[in-house]
XYZ file of N, CA and C in Angstrom:
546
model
N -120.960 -12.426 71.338
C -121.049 -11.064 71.818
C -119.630 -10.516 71.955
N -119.306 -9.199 71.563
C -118.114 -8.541 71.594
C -118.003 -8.047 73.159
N -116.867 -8.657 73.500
C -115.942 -7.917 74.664
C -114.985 -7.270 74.771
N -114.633 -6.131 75.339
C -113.300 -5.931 75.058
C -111.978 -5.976 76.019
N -112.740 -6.819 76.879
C -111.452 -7.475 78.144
C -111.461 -6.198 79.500
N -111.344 -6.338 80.589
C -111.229 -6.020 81.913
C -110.642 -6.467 82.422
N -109.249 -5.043 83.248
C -108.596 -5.772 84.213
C -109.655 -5.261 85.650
N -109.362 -6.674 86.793
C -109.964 -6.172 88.111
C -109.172 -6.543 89.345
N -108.931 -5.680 90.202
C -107.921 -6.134 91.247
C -109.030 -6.735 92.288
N -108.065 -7.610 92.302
C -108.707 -8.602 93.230
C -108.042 -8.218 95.145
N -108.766 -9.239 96.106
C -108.778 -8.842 97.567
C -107.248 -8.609 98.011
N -106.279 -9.637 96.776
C -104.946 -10.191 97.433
C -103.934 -8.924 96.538
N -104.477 -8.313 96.035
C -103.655 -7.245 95.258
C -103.694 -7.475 94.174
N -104.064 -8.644 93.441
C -103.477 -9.110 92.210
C -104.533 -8.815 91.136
N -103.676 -8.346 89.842
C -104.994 -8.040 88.734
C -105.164 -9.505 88.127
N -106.877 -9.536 88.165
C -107.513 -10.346 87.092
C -107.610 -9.753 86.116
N -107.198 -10.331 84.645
C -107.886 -10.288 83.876
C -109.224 -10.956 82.666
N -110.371 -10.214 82.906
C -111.320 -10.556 82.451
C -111.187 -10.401 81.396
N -111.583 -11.686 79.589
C -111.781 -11.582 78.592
C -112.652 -12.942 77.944
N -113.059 -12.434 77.049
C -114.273 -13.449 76.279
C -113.287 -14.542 75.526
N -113.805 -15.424 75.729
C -112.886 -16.885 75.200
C -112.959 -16.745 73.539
N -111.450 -17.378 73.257
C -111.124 -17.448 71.727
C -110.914 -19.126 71.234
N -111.294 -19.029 70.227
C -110.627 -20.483 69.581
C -109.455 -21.184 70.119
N -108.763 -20.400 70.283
C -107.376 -20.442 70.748
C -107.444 -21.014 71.866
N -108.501 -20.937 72.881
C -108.693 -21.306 74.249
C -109.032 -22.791 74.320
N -109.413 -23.580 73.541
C -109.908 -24.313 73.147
C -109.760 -25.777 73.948
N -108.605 -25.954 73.524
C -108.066 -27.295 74.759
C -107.235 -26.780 76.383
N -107.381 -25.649 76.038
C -107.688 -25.506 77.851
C -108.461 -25.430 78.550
N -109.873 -25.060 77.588
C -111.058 -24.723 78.360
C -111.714 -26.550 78.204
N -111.305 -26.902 77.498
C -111.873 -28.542 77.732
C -110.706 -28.993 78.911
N -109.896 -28.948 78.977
C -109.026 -29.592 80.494
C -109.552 -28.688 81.834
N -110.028 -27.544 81.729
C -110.273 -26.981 83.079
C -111.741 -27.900 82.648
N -113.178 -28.292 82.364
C -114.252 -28.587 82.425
C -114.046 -29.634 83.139
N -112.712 -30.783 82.422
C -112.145 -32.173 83.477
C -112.356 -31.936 84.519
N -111.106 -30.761 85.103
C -110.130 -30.249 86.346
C -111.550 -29.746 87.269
N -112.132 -29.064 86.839
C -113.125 -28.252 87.888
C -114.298 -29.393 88.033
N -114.402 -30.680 87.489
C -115.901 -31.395 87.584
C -115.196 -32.338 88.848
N -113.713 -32.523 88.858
C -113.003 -33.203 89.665
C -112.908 -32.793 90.918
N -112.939 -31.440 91.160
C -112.208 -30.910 91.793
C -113.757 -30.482 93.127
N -114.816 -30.724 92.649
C -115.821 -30.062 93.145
C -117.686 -30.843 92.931
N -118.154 -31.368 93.932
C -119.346 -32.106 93.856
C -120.400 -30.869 93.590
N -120.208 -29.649 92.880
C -121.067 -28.850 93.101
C -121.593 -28.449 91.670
N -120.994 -29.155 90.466
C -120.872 -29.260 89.475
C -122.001 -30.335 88.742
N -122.455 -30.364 87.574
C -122.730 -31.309 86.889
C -122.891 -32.388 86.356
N -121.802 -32.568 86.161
C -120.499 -33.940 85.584
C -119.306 -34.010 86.338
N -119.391 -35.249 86.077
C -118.350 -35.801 86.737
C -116.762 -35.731 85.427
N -115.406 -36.106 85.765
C -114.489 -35.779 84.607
C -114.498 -36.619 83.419
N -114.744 -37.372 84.111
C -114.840 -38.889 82.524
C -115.617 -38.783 81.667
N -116.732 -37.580 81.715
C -118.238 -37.546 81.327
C -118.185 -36.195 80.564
N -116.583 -35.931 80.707
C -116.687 -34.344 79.747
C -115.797 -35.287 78.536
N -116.910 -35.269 77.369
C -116.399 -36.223 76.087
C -115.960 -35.016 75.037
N -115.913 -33.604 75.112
C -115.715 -32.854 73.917
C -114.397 -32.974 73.610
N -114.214 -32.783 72.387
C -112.764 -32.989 71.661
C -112.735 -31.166 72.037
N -111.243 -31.144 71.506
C -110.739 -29.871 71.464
C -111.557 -28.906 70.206
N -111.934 -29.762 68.546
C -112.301 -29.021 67.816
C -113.802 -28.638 67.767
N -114.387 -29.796 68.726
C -116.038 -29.333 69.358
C -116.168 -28.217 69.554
N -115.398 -27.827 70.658
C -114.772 -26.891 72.006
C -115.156 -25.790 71.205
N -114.108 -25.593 70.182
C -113.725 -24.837 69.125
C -114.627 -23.901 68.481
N -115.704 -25.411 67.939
C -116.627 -24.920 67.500
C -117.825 -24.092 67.680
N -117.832 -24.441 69.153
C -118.563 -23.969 70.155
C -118.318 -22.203 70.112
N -116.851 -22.332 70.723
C -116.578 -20.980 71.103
C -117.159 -19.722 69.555
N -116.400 -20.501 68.794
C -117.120 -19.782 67.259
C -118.305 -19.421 67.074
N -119.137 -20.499 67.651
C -120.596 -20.054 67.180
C -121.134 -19.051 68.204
N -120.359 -19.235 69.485
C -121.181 -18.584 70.704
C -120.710 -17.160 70.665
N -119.615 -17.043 70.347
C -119.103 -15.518 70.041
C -119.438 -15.172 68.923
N -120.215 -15.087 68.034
C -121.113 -14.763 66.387
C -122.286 -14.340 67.430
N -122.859 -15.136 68.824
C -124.020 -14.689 68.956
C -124.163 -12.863 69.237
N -125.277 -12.920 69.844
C -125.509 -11.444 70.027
C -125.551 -11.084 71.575
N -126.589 -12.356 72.298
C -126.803 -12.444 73.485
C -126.133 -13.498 74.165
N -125.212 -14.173 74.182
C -124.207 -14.828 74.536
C -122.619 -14.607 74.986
N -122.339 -14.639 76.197
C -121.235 -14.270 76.835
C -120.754 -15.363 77.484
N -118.817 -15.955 77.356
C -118.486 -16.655 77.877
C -117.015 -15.806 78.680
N -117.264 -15.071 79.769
C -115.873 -14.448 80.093
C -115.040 -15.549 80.905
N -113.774 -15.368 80.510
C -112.757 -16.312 81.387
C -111.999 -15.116 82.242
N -111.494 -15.754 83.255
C -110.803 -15.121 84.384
C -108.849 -15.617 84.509
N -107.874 -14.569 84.306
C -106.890 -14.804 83.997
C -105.835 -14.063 85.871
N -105.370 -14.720 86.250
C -104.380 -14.305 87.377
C -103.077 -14.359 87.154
N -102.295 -13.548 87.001
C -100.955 -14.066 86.536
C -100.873 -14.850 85.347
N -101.156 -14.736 84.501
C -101.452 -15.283 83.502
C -102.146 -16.777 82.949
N -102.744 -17.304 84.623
C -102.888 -18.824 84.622
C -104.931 -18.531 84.615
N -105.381 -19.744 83.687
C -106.690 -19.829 83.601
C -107.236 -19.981 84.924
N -108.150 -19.331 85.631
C -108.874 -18.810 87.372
C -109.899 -19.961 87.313
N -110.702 -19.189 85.685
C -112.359 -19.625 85.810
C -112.798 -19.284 85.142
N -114.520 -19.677 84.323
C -115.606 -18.813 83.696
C -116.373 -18.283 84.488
N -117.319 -17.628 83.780
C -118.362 -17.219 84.067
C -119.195 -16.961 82.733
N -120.464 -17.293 82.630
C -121.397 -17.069 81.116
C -122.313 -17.032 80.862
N -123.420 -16.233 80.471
C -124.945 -16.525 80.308
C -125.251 -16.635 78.634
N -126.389 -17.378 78.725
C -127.118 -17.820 77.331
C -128.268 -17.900 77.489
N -128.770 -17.318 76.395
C -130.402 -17.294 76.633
C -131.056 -18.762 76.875
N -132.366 -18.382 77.555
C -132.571 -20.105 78.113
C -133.979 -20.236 77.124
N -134.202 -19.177 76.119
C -134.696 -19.676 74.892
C -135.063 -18.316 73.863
N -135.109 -18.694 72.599
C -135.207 -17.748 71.791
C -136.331 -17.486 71.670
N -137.095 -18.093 72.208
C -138.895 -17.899 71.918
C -139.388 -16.617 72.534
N -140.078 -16.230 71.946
C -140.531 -14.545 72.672
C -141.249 -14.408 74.041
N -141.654 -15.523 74.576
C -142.152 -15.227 75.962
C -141.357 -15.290 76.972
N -139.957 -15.670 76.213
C -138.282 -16.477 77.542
C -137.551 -15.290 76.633
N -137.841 -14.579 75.748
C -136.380 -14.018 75.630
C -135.856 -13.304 76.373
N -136.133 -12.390 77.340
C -135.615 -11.768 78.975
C -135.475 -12.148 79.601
N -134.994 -13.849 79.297
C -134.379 -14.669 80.511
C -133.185 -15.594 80.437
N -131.540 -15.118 81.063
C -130.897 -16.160 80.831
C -130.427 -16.762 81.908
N -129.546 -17.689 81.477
C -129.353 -18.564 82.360
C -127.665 -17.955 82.439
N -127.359 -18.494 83.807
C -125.822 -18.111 84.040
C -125.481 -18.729 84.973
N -123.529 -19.440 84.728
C -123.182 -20.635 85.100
C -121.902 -20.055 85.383
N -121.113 -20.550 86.435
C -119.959 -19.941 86.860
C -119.188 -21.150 87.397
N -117.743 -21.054 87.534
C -117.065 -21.932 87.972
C -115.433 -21.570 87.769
N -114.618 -21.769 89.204
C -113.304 -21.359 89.121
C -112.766 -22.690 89.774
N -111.513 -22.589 89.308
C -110.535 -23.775 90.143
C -110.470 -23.368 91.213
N -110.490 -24.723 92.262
C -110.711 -24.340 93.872
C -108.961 -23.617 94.444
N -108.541 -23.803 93.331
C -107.115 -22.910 93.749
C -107.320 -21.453 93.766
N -108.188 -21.383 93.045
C -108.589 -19.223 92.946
C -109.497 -19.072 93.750
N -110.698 -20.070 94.905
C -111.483 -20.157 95.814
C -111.337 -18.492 96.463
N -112.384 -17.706 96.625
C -112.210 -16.440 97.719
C -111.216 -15.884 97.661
N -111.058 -15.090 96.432
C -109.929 -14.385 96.119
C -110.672 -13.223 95.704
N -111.888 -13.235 94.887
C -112.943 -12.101 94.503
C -113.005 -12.101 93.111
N -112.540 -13.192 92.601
C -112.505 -13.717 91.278
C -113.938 -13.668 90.871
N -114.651 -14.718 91.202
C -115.887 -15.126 91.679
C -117.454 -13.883 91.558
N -117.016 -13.102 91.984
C -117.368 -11.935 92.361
C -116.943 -10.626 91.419
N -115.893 -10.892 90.776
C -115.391 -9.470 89.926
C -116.504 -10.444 88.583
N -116.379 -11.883 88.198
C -117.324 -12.202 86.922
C -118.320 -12.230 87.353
N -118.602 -12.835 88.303
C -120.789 -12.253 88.251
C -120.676 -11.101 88.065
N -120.350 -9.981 88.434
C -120.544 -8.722 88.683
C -120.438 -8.268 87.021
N -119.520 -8.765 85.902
C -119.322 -8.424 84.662
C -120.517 -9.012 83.812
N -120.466 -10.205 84.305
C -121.337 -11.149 83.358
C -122.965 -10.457 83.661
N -122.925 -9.999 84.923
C -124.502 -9.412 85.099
C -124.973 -7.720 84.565
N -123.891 -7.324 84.519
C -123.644 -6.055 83.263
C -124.043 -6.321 82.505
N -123.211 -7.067 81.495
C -123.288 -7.404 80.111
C -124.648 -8.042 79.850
N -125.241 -9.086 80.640
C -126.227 -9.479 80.590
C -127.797 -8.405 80.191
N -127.567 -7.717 81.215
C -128.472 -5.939 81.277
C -127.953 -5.429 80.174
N -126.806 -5.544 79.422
C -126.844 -4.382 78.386
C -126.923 -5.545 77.225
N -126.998 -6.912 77.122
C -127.450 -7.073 76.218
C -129.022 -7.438 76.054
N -129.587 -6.912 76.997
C -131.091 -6.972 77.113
C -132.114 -7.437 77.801
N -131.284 -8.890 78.638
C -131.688 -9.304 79.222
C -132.512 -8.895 80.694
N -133.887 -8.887 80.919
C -134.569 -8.876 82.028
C -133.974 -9.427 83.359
N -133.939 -10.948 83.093
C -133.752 -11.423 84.444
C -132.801 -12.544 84.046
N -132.025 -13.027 85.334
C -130.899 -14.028 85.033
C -131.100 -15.126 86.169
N -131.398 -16.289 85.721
C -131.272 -17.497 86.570
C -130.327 -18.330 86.585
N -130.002 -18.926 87.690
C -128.963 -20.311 88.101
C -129.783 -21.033 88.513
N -128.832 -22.259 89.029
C -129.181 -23.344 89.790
C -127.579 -23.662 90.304
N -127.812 -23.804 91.578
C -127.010 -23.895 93.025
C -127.125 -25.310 93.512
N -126.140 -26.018 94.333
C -126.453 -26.975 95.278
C -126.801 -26.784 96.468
N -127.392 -27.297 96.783
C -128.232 -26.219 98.379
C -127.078 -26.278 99.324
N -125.725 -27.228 99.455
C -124.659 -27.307 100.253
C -123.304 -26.468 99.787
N -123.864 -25.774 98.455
C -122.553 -25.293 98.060
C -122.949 -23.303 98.623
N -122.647 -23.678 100.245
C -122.944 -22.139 100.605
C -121.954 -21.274 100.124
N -120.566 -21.385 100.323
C -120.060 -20.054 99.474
C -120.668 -19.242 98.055
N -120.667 -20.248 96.873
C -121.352 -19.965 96.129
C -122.982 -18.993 96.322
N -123.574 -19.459 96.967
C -124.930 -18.900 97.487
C -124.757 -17.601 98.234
N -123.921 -17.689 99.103
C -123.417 -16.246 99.213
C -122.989 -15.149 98.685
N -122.680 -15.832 97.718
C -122.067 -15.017 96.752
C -123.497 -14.503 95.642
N -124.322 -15.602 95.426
C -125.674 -15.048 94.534
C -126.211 -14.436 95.329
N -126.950 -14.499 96.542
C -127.279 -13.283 97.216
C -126.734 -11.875 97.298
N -125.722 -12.365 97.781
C -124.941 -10.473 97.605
C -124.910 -9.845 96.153
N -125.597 -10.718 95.522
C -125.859 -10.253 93.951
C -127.361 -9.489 93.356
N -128.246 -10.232 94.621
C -130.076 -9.925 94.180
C -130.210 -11.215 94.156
N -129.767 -12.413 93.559
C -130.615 -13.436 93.781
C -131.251 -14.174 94.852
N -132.309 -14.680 94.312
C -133.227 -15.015 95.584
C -133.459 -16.219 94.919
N -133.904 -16.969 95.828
C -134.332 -18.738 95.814
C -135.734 -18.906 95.524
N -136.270 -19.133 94.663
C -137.335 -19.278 94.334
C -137.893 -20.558 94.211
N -137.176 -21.845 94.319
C -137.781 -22.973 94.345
C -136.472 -24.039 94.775
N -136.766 -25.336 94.439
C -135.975 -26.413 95.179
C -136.384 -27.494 94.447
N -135.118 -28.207 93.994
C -135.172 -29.367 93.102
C -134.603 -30.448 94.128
N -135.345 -31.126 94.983
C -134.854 -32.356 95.721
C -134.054 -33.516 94.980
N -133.382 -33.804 95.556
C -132.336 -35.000 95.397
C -131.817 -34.358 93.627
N -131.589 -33.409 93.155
C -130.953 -33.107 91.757
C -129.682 -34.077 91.585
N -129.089 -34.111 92.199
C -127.917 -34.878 92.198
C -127.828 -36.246 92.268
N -127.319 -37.146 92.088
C -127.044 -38.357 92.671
C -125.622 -38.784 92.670
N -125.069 -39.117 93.993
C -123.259 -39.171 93.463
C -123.477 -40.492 93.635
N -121.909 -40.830 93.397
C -121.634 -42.367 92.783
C -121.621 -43.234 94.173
N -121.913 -42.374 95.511
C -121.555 -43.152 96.706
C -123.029 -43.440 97.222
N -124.108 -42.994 95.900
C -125.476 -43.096 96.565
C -126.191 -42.094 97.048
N -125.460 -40.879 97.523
C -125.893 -39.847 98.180
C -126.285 -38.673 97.205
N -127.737 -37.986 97.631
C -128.062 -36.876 96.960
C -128.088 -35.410 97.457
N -128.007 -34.596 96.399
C -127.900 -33.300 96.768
C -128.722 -32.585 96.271
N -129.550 -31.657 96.568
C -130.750 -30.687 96.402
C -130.063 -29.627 95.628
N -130.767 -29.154 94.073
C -130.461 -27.729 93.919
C -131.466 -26.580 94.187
N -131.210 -25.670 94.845
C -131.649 -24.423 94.433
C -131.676 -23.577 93.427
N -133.138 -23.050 92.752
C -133.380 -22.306 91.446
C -133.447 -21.018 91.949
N -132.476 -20.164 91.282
C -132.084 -18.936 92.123
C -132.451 -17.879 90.745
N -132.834 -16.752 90.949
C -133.677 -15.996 89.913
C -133.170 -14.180 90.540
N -132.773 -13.318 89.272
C -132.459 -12.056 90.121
C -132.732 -10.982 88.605
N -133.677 -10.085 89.039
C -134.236 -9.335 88.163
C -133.087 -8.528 87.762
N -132.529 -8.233 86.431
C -131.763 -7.211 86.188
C -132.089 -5.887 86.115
């Protein structure tokens, strides 16, 4: 999907700039996937477990920017990588096509700055103007900032995936399936 980049001032004065990832981004956006799975139990994967090469990455970004309904915006502060934010349809089949999915994540160094908040707010635009009905996540039921942040958006909690998680110390974490009509 074509973007054509946004600056947004953020709480601390400082402009973000918002733009759709390039080839070029490629082995940075595979070292932040490391950096942010490390950095945060609220995530997916763990860092050892992000196996993409740089020209995967690559490939990725290529095919996902050819799409139509596919958005990956990155978040820029001073010129240093913040964060994503991105939705993808969660299927091409005609009874799901008004529904995507959307996944967000910043380095806990840009934490509550309004980073966070300036890309949902883009990514849920773009989402509506590329057609999409409704947009779902999934949350950790302990990761309240985050959740605060989908609420002040429209999303609402519509269900609960017990123990989703399992960390390496044994302990589990619940996600929340969070759903917000565009």
């Amino acid at each position: 999907m074509d973007y054509a980049g946004k600056e947004i001032l953020l709480k601390n004065g400082k402009v973000c700039l918002l733009r759709r990832g390039e080839e070029a981004d490629a082995a940075m956006l595979v070292d932040y996937l490391k950096a942010t799975a490390g950095e945060t139990p609220y995530l997916t994967r763990e860092p050892e477990e992000v196996q993409l090469t740089v020209e995967e990455e690559r490939d990725l970004i290529r095919e996902k920017n050819s799409e139509e309904r596919t958005l990956n915006l990155l978040a820029f502060v001073d010129g240093e990588h913040a964060g994503n934010c991105a939705f993808n349809p969660v299927s091409e089949r005609s009874r799901t096509r008004h529904r995507c999915a959307v996944g967000i994540a910043l380095y806990q160094k840009f934490w509550g700055m309004g980073i966070g908040t300036a890309l949902l707010g883009e990514i849920l635009d773009m989402a509506k103007s590329a057609g999409y009905e409704q947009a779902e996540l999934e949350a950790v039921s302990a990761n309240e900032p985050a959740i605060a942040l989908y609420r002040k958006f429209g999303f609402e909690t519509t269900g609960t995936v017990p123990r989703a998680f399992r960390y390496g110390d044994g302990t589990y974490a619940d996600f929340l399936f969070m759903v917000k009509t565009l």
